[in-house]
Structures are given as C-alpha cells and as structure tokens.
C-alpha cells in the first residue's frame, strides 16, 4: 500500500488486516478508457438527439426531457452528499467501506452544474420555455404571480442558483479534500473536522435542497405550491443515492474487489436504508397528496388532477414501483442479504427515481397547450408515446455523461478510506437482529 | 419412558443445575459445549447482552421467528381491519363534505388504516415479547440460589433444567466442569 501507515498502534493493526491489500482496495492503474469514452459518446449522442428533438418535436418537450434528466442526476449527487454528511455527523462505523463510493458520486456535482447551465441560459434567453413565470406576457395581471413576484423573478432566481451550487460545491470540495488528506497522512483528526462541518453542512443542505426543489421543480407550475415539496425532492434524492451506491459496491464485489470489506452485513444495512427511504418517500408523497386532496384548492389539486388524467400509467407505475412492490419484496430479512436480488431492486429504484422526476417535469410540456385548448372548448392530445424517444435520448444522454465521470472517479484511487479511524469497527460490523 | 425425578438430599425436587463462569469468553465456549451436547431446556445468564451468544447457544433466528410472524400477522390485521372498519362505518352513512366523492374514495381512510397497522404492530411486539419471554412472572426457581443473584452484577451462569431429556446430575455436572465452570450447584424447585 502506498499510503503511510501512521504511527497509531490500533491503526497499524488495522492496516495489517489481510483484507486491506492493495489488490483488494484499488482498481489498479487500469482505467477503462474505452468504458469512459463509450459512456461519454453515448452521452453526447443522446444530447445531440435531444437537440434534434427540439427541432422536430418541439423546444418545450426537449427542454422538459433534458430538465428531467438533469434533475434526476442532481438528486443522486445531492443524496450522496447527504449520506456522507449523515455518516460523518453520526460517527457511523458500519458505512466506512461504502462511504467512499458515495463520495465518488457526489464529486460529480461539477458536471451536474455544467449540465444545468444550459437550462438556465436557454430559459432566460428564450424568456421562459418551461418556467412560464419568466414570461411577462403570461404573468401580466396574474394575481397569484404578483404575490410571488418578489421571490420568483429572474435575477433572484439566478442568484439563488449560484448560491445553491456554491453551497454544494463548497461542502463537497471540503469533504473530498479531507478524504484525500486522510488517505495520504493518516491524520485521524480530519474525521473530527468533517464531523463538525457536517453539523452546519446538514442545515445548509436541508435549506438549499428544499429551495432548489421549489425553484427548479415546483415553480414549473407557478400557481402550484406545496410546503412538502422540499422533503419530497430530498426523499427521492436520498433513495436514489443509496440505490446507486448498492449498484456500485455490487459491481466492485462482482469484479473481485472489496473482498471481506463490503460484506452481506453491509449489504443488509444498505438494503434496510433503501427500504426505509421507499417508505419515507411514500409517506411524504401521500401526505402531500392527501393534504391537497382534502383541502381541495384548485391551484393545488390541478397538479395531481392533470397527472392522474393525462398520465394514469406513469402515476400507477410510480405508486407500485416506488412503494408497493419494493415494500413487499425488500421486507424479508434473508432477501436483503442476497446481493443480486438487492442490486436488482437498486436498479429498479434508480429507474423509478427518474420516472418520479419525469412525472413531475414532463407533464408541464403538455399542460399549457391542453389548458389553452380546454379554454377554447376543444381538446388537445398530449405528445404521447411517439415523442418518447426525446425523453429517452435526454435521460440516456445525461446519465451517460454523468456515468462517465462517476466511473472515472471510482477508478481514481482507493476504494475504501484506508486510514479512517473507524475502519476497524466497520470491518467487524455485524447485524445481530 | 417417564423422566426420573431428581431430588436433593433434603428431599426437594431439583429444578436444574447452575454453573458459574468467570467471563464471557468461558461462558460462550461452555454454551457451545452445552449446545453441541444436544440440550434444549437451558439458558445463559449475564449482566449485559453478549454478542454472538445466540449463535453459541444455537438459537440464532429460531428464538425470534415466531414473534416476528406474530407481529407481521398483527400488522396485517391492523391494516385490513382498520380499512374495513372505516369502509363499514361509511357504507350506508356517507358524510358529504366539500363535494368529495362518496363512492370509491379511498384517500380519507389511509391515515387511520396506517395508524391501526402501527398500533397493532406495537401491541403485538410488546405483548408478544413479554409472552415469549414467559413474563410477567413473580418468581423463578433459579432465585433459590443465593449465588445466582449476582448475575445482575458481575457473574455469568449457565442453567440446565432437569426437565431436559439429556439431563443427568452426574454427567451434566461433568460436562459443565469440563467446560470451565468455577462453581456448580443443584438448584431446588
């Protein structure tokens, strides 16, 4: 191992552990250039097809598809940052060997920021394609908008976007710099610093994620409001981040790495958290739905009404796939300890996370046209399945670019924080119940 | 074949044999020996939970499984019962508020359904835990041993009941001695 062993007795004892051999905790120098390049090419082709779709199907639809994809990967990144901070602040021992993969995912935030930039620029230059409130012609004389105008205006919107990404990148950079420092020097006080930073970091995170959810998802329908929205976005983010973590660690185990470091005991806990966030998401989503259902205020109910009327299959798929089926199939204990099974459900969880965001964003591409038709007494058909290739192209494209960066990150160094002072306890982790 | 009734010198019936151990390591090893000898009606006693003891005793999973099924059944009863109760209450006496649909609306029933599920789960968990542990219970023959009282302080014990088909005062004593017991006594019923 290239890293210094440190002088601490317990630490050097841990470092002598035969599970921490170089071949087990690194992927070596063999960065699969073909894989990274392939994912990158898939990404660029996907985005090019999305751009083509903008000319063929419509700019609004292409923007909605791209927005869905970017928000989905943003959720995965933010969820990973959340888990890293949670593990630090709780002084958690068991997730030490899986935490590094969370860090590799959150470290891809810069690419999400670059992918988000076109959304901001195009929306501002075009005067609101999806963000209708940016268009003064639409908001003129709108009583609901006038009450929100002090918050929902373009300059403040841009400023907030800068602040959100500023907070996230600052936190991610600090946590990652400390990880690198600890890997090299073995300074265990770094963990203490990370723990302290997590304390205020989580508060900043909670506020910024909630307001980012309001800005980038809820304001797509600027008449709609739900105080539960920030939590809803966060629930999907934490869920998908844990799902991706299970997939990455499972792939590494399949590649013969992390032998004895990420065991079925760790998998069991990952599965429990995946299960927990399935329930949490359902609880949040139903609370939001239920309050809106019984208060019966038109600005709010039309959000659900429109999605249930026009996208009944996606709505049902979300209820079944995001809650009912994972709840039933992830409940039995022995199944949560069987890696292929949990990895399969983690893959489904990622797909359902994308569908969740799609279900929020994509209907807005149809909403205005259908509303206008309804006012004239006619009906307009939603774009439907024939335009779905644009959605797929954008989602595959953004996931390809994001995936290329994550793969590069995973190959960049140690697969576990070899000098973490809590590593010894992580290696002896067991679920007694 | 009827089980022989063992008696102490004073004529009282023997509840079982109690062996004291010095620490958790010898206790765990002795537990493995008793497990491998095929005993069923026996237990280990320590002032704090000892990890891995359920494996050493060979009861891992087996001990809690019936309770888990009982809790699962209670949860299902709560969810189904909670929903049906509200459906039945609203079946022929609709409460019409805010123009909500009176037929086919499942939404208003979910909170109570959820809470009934939680309530019965909690009841089943607490009451089931007590029942499977044989609690509440006013007295246990093991408390007839003065020495046993220190198990809540600093002592570790294995008790083997005379009801066990493998029990024999001599051979069981020998087994526990070989396993490293520091003190062995017969406990009266």
PDB file of C-alpha atoms in Angstrom, chain A residues 283 286 289-290 293-296 308 430-433, chain B residues 51-52 54 98 100-101 105-108 110-111 114:
ATOM      1  CA  UNK A 283     -45.178   8.697   3.424  1.00  0.00           C
ATOM      2  CA  UNK A 286     -49.022  10.529   0.238  1.00  0.00           C
ATOM      3  CA  UNK A 289     -51.319  14.216  -1.987  1.00  0.00           C
ATOM      4  CA  UNK A 290     -53.704  13.792   0.926  1.00  0.00           C
ATOM      5  CA  UNK A 293     -56.899  16.223  -1.895  1.00  0.00           C
ATOM      6  CA  UNK A 294     -58.931  17.201   1.137  1.00  0.00           C
ATOM      7  CA  UNK A 295     -58.228  20.936   1.123  1.00  0.00           C
ATOM      8  CA  UNK A 296     -59.482  20.974  -2.483  1.00  0.00           C
ATOM      9  CA  UNK A 308     -53.828  11.408 -12.992  1.00  0.00           C
ATOM     10  CA  UNK A 430     -22.485  -7.443  12.203  1.00  0.00           C
ATOM     11  CA  UNK A 431     -26.255  -7.215  12.281  1.00  0.00           C
ATOM     12  CA  UNK A 432     -27.398  -9.007  15.394  1.00  0.00           C
ATOM     13  CA  UNK A 433     -31.055  -8.734  14.558  1.00  0.00           C
TER      14      UNK A 433
ATOM     15  CA  UNK B  51     -22.917 -10.664  21.159  1.00  0.00           C
ATOM     16  CA  UNK B  52     -22.744 -13.983  19.316  1.00  0.00           C
ATOM     17  CA  UNK B  54     -27.397 -16.656  20.097  1.00  0.00           C
ATOM     18  CA  UNK B  98     -66.552  19.807   0.335  1.00  0.00           C
ATOM     19  CA  UNK B 100     -65.784  14.998  -2.117  1.00  0.00           C
ATOM     20  CA  UNK B 101     -66.813  11.779  -3.832  1.00  0.00           C
ATOM     21  CA  UNK B 105     -62.747   7.485  -2.406  1.00  0.00           C
ATOM     22  CA  UNK B 106     -60.077   5.575  -0.518  1.00  0.00           C
ATOM     23  CA  UNK B 107     -57.937   8.577   0.393  1.00  0.00           C
ATOM     24  CA  UNK B 108     -59.633   9.591   3.679  1.00  0.00           C
ATOM     25  CA  UNK B 110     -55.476   5.848   4.691  1.00  0.00           C
ATOM     26  CA  UNK B 111     -54.329   7.710   7.855  1.00  0.00           C
ATOM     27  CA  UNK B 114     -51.846   3.295   8.663  1.00  0.00           C
TER      28      UNK B 114
END
